[in-house]
PDB file of C-alpha atoms in Angstrom:
ATOM      1  CA  GLY A   1      17.177 -44.898  51.525  1.00 68.00           C
ATOM      2  CA  ALA A   2      19.578 -42.126  52.681  1.00 76.00           C
ATOM      3  CA  VAL A   3      21.387 -42.548  55.780  1.00 80.00           C
ATOM      4  CA  PRO A   4      20.241 -40.118  58.605  1.00 84.00           C
ATOM      5  CA  MET A   5      22.862 -37.789  58.988  1.00 86.00           C
ATOM      6  CA  THR A   6      24.000 -36.921  62.724  1.00 92.00           C
ATOM      7  CA  PRO A   7      23.194 -33.273  63.673  1.00 92.00           C
ATOM      8  CA  GLU A   8      26.584 -32.626  63.215  1.00 92.00           C
ATOM      9  CA  ALA A   9      26.895 -33.735  59.616  1.00 92.00           C
ATOM     10  CA  TYR A  10      23.730 -31.692  59.186  1.00 91.00           C
ATOM     11  CA  GLN A  11      25.236 -28.387  60.625  1.00 89.00           C
ATOM     12  CA  GLU A  12      28.682 -29.014  58.693  1.00 88.00           C
ATOM     13  CA  MET A  13      26.722 -29.532  55.106  1.00 90.00           C
ATOM     14  CA  ARG A  14      24.369 -26.158  56.008  1.00 90.00           C
ATOM     15  CA  LEU A  15      27.532 -23.990  56.525  1.00 89.00           C
ATOM     16  CA  GLN A  16      29.345 -25.485  53.367  1.00 88.00           C
ATOM     17  CA  ARG A  17      26.144 -24.660  51.536  1.00 90.00           C
ATOM     18  CA  GLU A  18      26.063 -21.004  53.144  1.00 91.00           C
ATOM     19  CA  MET A  19      29.804 -20.322  52.158  1.00 91.00           C
ATOM     20  CA  TRP A  20      29.301 -21.973  48.543  1.00 91.00           C
ATOM     21  CA  GLU A  21      26.512 -19.457  47.911  1.00 92.00           C
ATOM     22  CA  ARG A  22      28.392 -16.605  49.527  1.00 93.00           C
ATOM     23  CA  ASN A  23      31.387 -17.842  47.093  1.00 94.00           C
ATOM     24  CA  ARG A  24      29.820 -18.345  43.624  1.00 93.00           C
ATOM     25  CA  PRO A  25      31.040 -16.566  40.640  1.00 94.00           C
ATOM     26  CA  LEU A  26      29.879 -13.353  40.367  1.00 94.00           C
ATOM     27  CA  THR A  27      28.739 -11.716  36.973  1.00 96.00           C
ATOM     28  CA  ASP A  28      29.352  -8.280  35.583  1.00 95.00           C
ATOM     29  CA  GLU A  29      25.779  -7.308  36.163  1.00 96.00           C
ATOM     30  CA  GLU A  30      25.943  -8.516  39.721  1.00 95.00           C
ATOM     31  CA  LEU A  31      29.096  -6.536  40.237  1.00 96.00           C
ATOM     32  CA  ASP A  32      27.629  -3.391  38.547  1.00 95.00           C
ATOM     33  CA  ALA A  33      24.197  -3.577  40.628  1.00 94.00           C
ATOM     34  CA  MET A  34      26.322  -3.810  43.794  1.00 94.00           C
ATOM     35  CA  LEU A  35      29.347  -1.544  43.561  1.00 95.00           C
ATOM     36  CA  PRO A  36      29.355   2.233  42.877  1.00 95.00           C
ATOM     37  CA  GLY A  37      29.717   3.079  39.373  1.00 95.00           C
ATOM     38  CA  GLU A  38      30.700   6.071  37.032  1.00 95.00           C
ATOM     39  CA  LYS A  39      27.850   8.045  37.969  1.00 95.00           C
ATOM     40  CA  ASP A  40      29.360   7.592  41.601  1.00 95.00           C
ATOM     41  CA  GLY A  41      32.614   8.503  40.708  1.00 97.00           C
ATOM     42  CA  TYR A  42      34.304   5.162  39.997  1.00 97.00           C
ATOM     43  CA  LYS A  43      35.778   3.432  37.246  1.00 97.00           C
ATOM     44  CA  VAL A  44      36.721  -0.065  36.357  1.00 97.00           C
ATOM     45  CA  LEU A  45      40.479  -0.193  36.361  1.00 96.00           C
ATOM     46  CA  ALA A  46      41.648  -2.395  33.641  1.00 95.00           C
ATOM     47  CA  ALA A  47      43.910  -5.281  34.355  1.00 94.00           C
ATOM     48  CA  PRO A  48      47.634  -4.372  33.224  1.00 93.00           C
ATOM     49  CA  PRO A  49      48.795  -6.653  30.534  1.00 91.00           C
ATOM     50  CA  SER A  50      51.279  -7.723  33.054  1.00 87.00           C
ATOM     51  CA  TYR A  51      48.934  -9.252  35.489  1.00 90.00           C
ATOM     52  CA  LYS A  52      48.622 -12.904  36.067  1.00 86.00           C
ATOM     53  CA  PRO A  53      46.198 -14.220  38.555  1.00 84.00           C
ATOM     54  CA  ILE A  54      48.139 -16.618  40.664  1.00 77.00           C
ATOM     55  CA  ILE A  55      46.070 -19.433  41.261  1.00 71.00           C
ATOM     56  CA  ASP A  56      46.434 -21.567  44.410  1.00 63.00           C
ATOM     57  CA  PRO A  57      47.374 -24.981  43.401  1.00 55.00           C
ATOM     58  CA  ALA A  58      46.185 -26.482  47.054  1.00 58.00           C
ATOM     59  CA  ARG A  59      42.876 -25.309  46.291  1.00 53.00           C
TER      60      ARG A  59
ATOM     61  CA  ALA B   1      45.356 -26.451  57.434  1.00 42.00           C
ATOM     62  CA  ALA B   2      45.058 -24.177  54.265  1.00 50.00           C
ATOM     63  CA  GLN B   3      42.316 -26.893  53.224  1.00 49.00           C
ATOM     64  CA  ARG B   4      40.523 -26.778  56.406  1.00 50.00           C
ATOM     65  CA  ALA B   5      40.474 -23.171  56.484  1.00 63.00           C
ATOM     66  CA  ARG B   6      38.876 -22.975  53.026  1.00 71.00           C
ATOM     67  CA  ASN B   7      35.832 -25.000  54.309  1.00 70.00           C
ATOM     68  CA  GLN B   8      35.488 -22.699  57.597  1.00 80.00           C
ATOM     69  CA  ARG B   9      32.562 -20.697  57.738  1.00 84.00           C
ATOM     70  CA  LEU B  10      33.305 -16.873  57.719  1.00 91.00           C
ATOM     71  CA  PRO B  11      31.633 -14.107  59.760  1.00 92.00           C
ATOM     72  CA  PRO B  12      28.587 -12.404  58.074  1.00 90.00           C
ATOM     73  CA  GLU B  13      30.609  -9.070  57.473  1.00 92.00           C
ATOM     74  CA  VAL B  14      32.983 -10.848  55.209  1.00 95.00           C
ATOM     75  CA  ASN B  15      32.787 -10.323  51.623  1.00 93.00           C
ATOM     76  CA  ARG B  16      34.499 -10.745  48.496  1.00 96.00           C
ATOM     77  CA  ALA B  17      34.319  -6.822  47.701  1.00 97.00           C
ATOM     78  CA  LEU B  18      36.936  -4.628  49.847  1.00 98.00           C
ATOM     79  CA  PHE B  19      36.788  -0.883  50.176  1.00 97.00           C
ATOM     80  CA  VAL B  20      40.121   0.614  50.329  1.00 98.00           C
ATOM     81  CA  ARG B  21      41.052   4.248  51.352  1.00 97.00           C
ATOM     82  CA  ASN B  22      44.130   6.148  51.610  1.00 97.00           C
ATOM     83  CA  LEU B  23      45.591   5.033  48.349  1.00 97.00           C
ATOM     84  CA  PRO B  24      48.066   7.304  46.593  1.00 96.00           C
ATOM     85  CA  PHE B  25      46.167   9.457  43.991  1.00 95.00           C
ATOM     86  CA  ASN B  26      48.331   8.649  41.474  1.00 93.00           C
ATOM     87  CA  ILE B  27      48.773   4.873  41.719  1.00 95.00           C
ATOM     88  CA  SER B  28      48.895   2.864  38.814  1.00 96.00           C
ATOM     89  CA  SER B  29      46.880  -0.176  37.795  1.00 96.00           C
ATOM     90  CA  GLU B  30      50.046  -2.134  37.925  1.00 96.00           C
ATOM     91  CA  GLU B  31      50.536  -1.182  41.405  1.00 96.00           C
ATOM     92  CA  MET B  32      47.133  -2.084  42.247  1.00 97.00           C
ATOM     93  CA  TYR B  33      47.057  -5.450  40.734  1.00 97.00           C
ATOM     94  CA  ASP B  34      50.630  -6.108  42.125  1.00 95.00           C
ATOM     95  CA  ILE B  35      49.395  -5.308  46.010  1.00 96.00           C
ATOM     96  CA  PHE B  36      46.040  -6.884  45.903  1.00 97.00           C
ATOM     97  CA  GLY B  37      47.005  -9.789  43.340  1.00 96.00           C
ATOM     98  CA  LYS B  38      49.345 -11.107  45.871  1.00 95.00           C
ATOM     99  CA  TYR B  39      46.469 -12.772  48.014  1.00 95.00           C
ATOM    100  CA  GLY B  40      44.702 -14.284  45.046  1.00 95.00           C
ATOM    101  CA  PRO B  41      42.719 -13.679  41.632  1.00 95.00           C
ATOM    102  CA  VAL B  42      41.486 -10.264  41.634  1.00 96.00           C
ATOM    103  CA  ARG B  43      37.735 -10.150  39.943  1.00 96.00           C
ATOM    104  CA  GLN B  44      37.610  -6.336  39.176  1.00 97.00           C
ATOM    105  CA  ILE B  45      38.794  -3.315  41.078  1.00 98.00           C
ATOM    106  CA  ARG B  46      36.908   0.061  40.643  1.00 98.00           C
ATOM    107  CA  ILE B  47      39.025   3.222  41.344  1.00 98.00           C
ATOM    108  CA  GLY B  48      37.675   6.679  42.582  1.00 98.00           C
ATOM    109  CA  THR B  49      37.900   9.551  39.827  1.00 97.00           C
ATOM    110  CA  THR B  50      36.542  12.585  41.322  1.00 97.00           C
ATOM    111  CA  LYS B  51      37.714  14.839  43.974  1.00 96.00           C
ATOM    112  CA  GLU B  52      35.319  12.981  46.493  1.00 96.00           C
ATOM    113  CA  THR B  53      36.410   9.319  45.754  1.00 97.00           C
ATOM    114  CA  ARG B  54      40.246   9.957  44.678  1.00 97.00           C
ATOM    115  CA  GLY B  55      42.250   7.668  46.993  1.00 97.00           C
ATOM    116  CA  THR B  56      39.543   5.026  47.424  1.00 98.00           C
ATOM    117  CA  ALA B  57      38.942   1.956  45.501  1.00 98.00           C
ATOM    118  CA  TYR B  58      36.576  -1.309  45.575  1.00 98.00           C
ATOM    119  CA  VAL B  59      38.702  -4.395  45.174  1.00 98.00           C
ATOM    120  CA  VAL B  60      36.563  -7.756  44.394  1.00 98.00           C
ATOM    121  CA  TYR B  61      38.247 -10.751  44.682  1.00 97.00           C
ATOM    122  CA  GLU B  62      37.025 -14.229  42.830  1.00 95.00           C
ATOM    123  CA  ASP B  63      37.172 -15.920  46.106  1.00 95.00           C
ATOM    124  CA  ILE B  64      36.375 -14.838  49.751  1.00 95.00           C
ATOM    125  CA  TYR B  65      38.722 -16.674  51.669  1.00 95.00           C
ATOM    126  CA  ASP B  66      41.461 -14.669  49.493  1.00 95.00           C
ATOM    127  CA  ALA B  67      39.494 -11.555  50.301  1.00 97.00           C
ATOM    128  CA  LYS B  68      39.671 -12.172  53.983  1.00 96.00           C
ATOM    129  CA  ASN B  69      43.115 -12.902  53.772  1.00 95.00           C
ATOM    130  CA  ALA B  70      43.775  -9.715  51.894  1.00 97.00           C
ATOM    131  CA  CYS B  71      41.673  -7.648  54.442  1.00 97.00           C
ATOM    132  CA  ASP B  72      43.504  -9.180  57.491  1.00 96.00           C
ATOM    133  CA  HIS B  73      47.070  -8.586  55.729  1.00 97.00           C
ATOM    134  CA  LEU B  74      46.676  -5.083  53.947  1.00 97.00           C
ATOM    135  CA  SER B  75      44.867  -3.172  56.655  1.00 95.00           C
ATOM    136  CA  GLY B  76      47.865  -0.517  57.600  1.00 96.00           C
ATOM    137  CA  PHE B  77      49.880  -1.811  54.684  1.00 95.00           C
ATOM    138  CA  ASN B  78      51.948   1.090  53.613  1.00 95.00           C
ATOM    139  CA  VAL B  79      51.941   2.304  50.213  1.00 93.00           C
ATOM    140  CA  ALA B  80      54.433   5.655  49.423  1.00 92.00           C
ATOM    141  CA  ASN B  81      54.162   6.388  53.054  1.00 92.00           C
ATOM    142  CA  ARG B  82      50.689   6.047  53.554  1.00 93.00           C
ATOM    143  CA  TYR B  83      48.733   3.396  55.411  1.00 97.00           C
ATOM    144  CA  LEU B  84      45.858   1.666  53.762  1.00 97.00           C
ATOM    145  CA  ILE B  85      42.309   1.319  55.336  1.00 98.00           C
ATOM    146  CA  VAL B  86      40.764  -1.714  53.979  1.00 98.00           C
ATOM    147  CA  LEU B  87      37.171  -2.566  54.949  1.00 97.00           C
ATOM    148  CA  TYR B  88      34.763  -5.248  53.723  1.00 97.00           C
ATOM    149  CA  PHE B  89      32.201  -3.535  51.429  1.00 95.00           C
ATOM    150  CA  ASN B  90      28.903  -3.202  53.065  1.00 87.00           C
ATOM    151  CA  PRO B  91      26.000  -3.299  50.568  1.00 73.00           C
ATOM    152  CA  VAL B  92      23.723  -1.833  53.197  1.00 65.00           C
ATOM    153  CA  ARG B  93      25.976   1.306  53.617  1.00 55.00           C
ATOM    154  CA  HIS B  94      26.030   1.796  49.819  1.00 52.00           C
ATOM    155  CA  SER B  95      22.599   1.145  48.956  1.00 46.00           C
TER     156      SER B  95
END
């Protein structure tokens, strides 16, 4: 069977799960539902061809 | 330290979407991605196009820790003699 967790380990797991939930990838539909769009006076600004996302290798 | 910071719990108001005010009206896509892209991959930018919304934008990061870092460092950042105002997006306020 599973080894019972200490309260500290349980709390740690709960917090990590919360942060994981807040940090999961967003779909375009979710973004559209969340943010103001064309009718609210905003347009999506396309990334310039020069844009290279900086990926942090330490992650 | 960076690794530990990544697992840290962030306050509830911290959000991957930032609301930015006081941008120059004529700012280019290159400049926007240059300024905000420094802190990590940008998921999407929405920029104000009307009289009421010009000079404001929503900047969404892929990662919440990058968004926090950007918010901490870009508040008061000087762009073309203007000081940026950077806030966390508040879904309640906008719905």
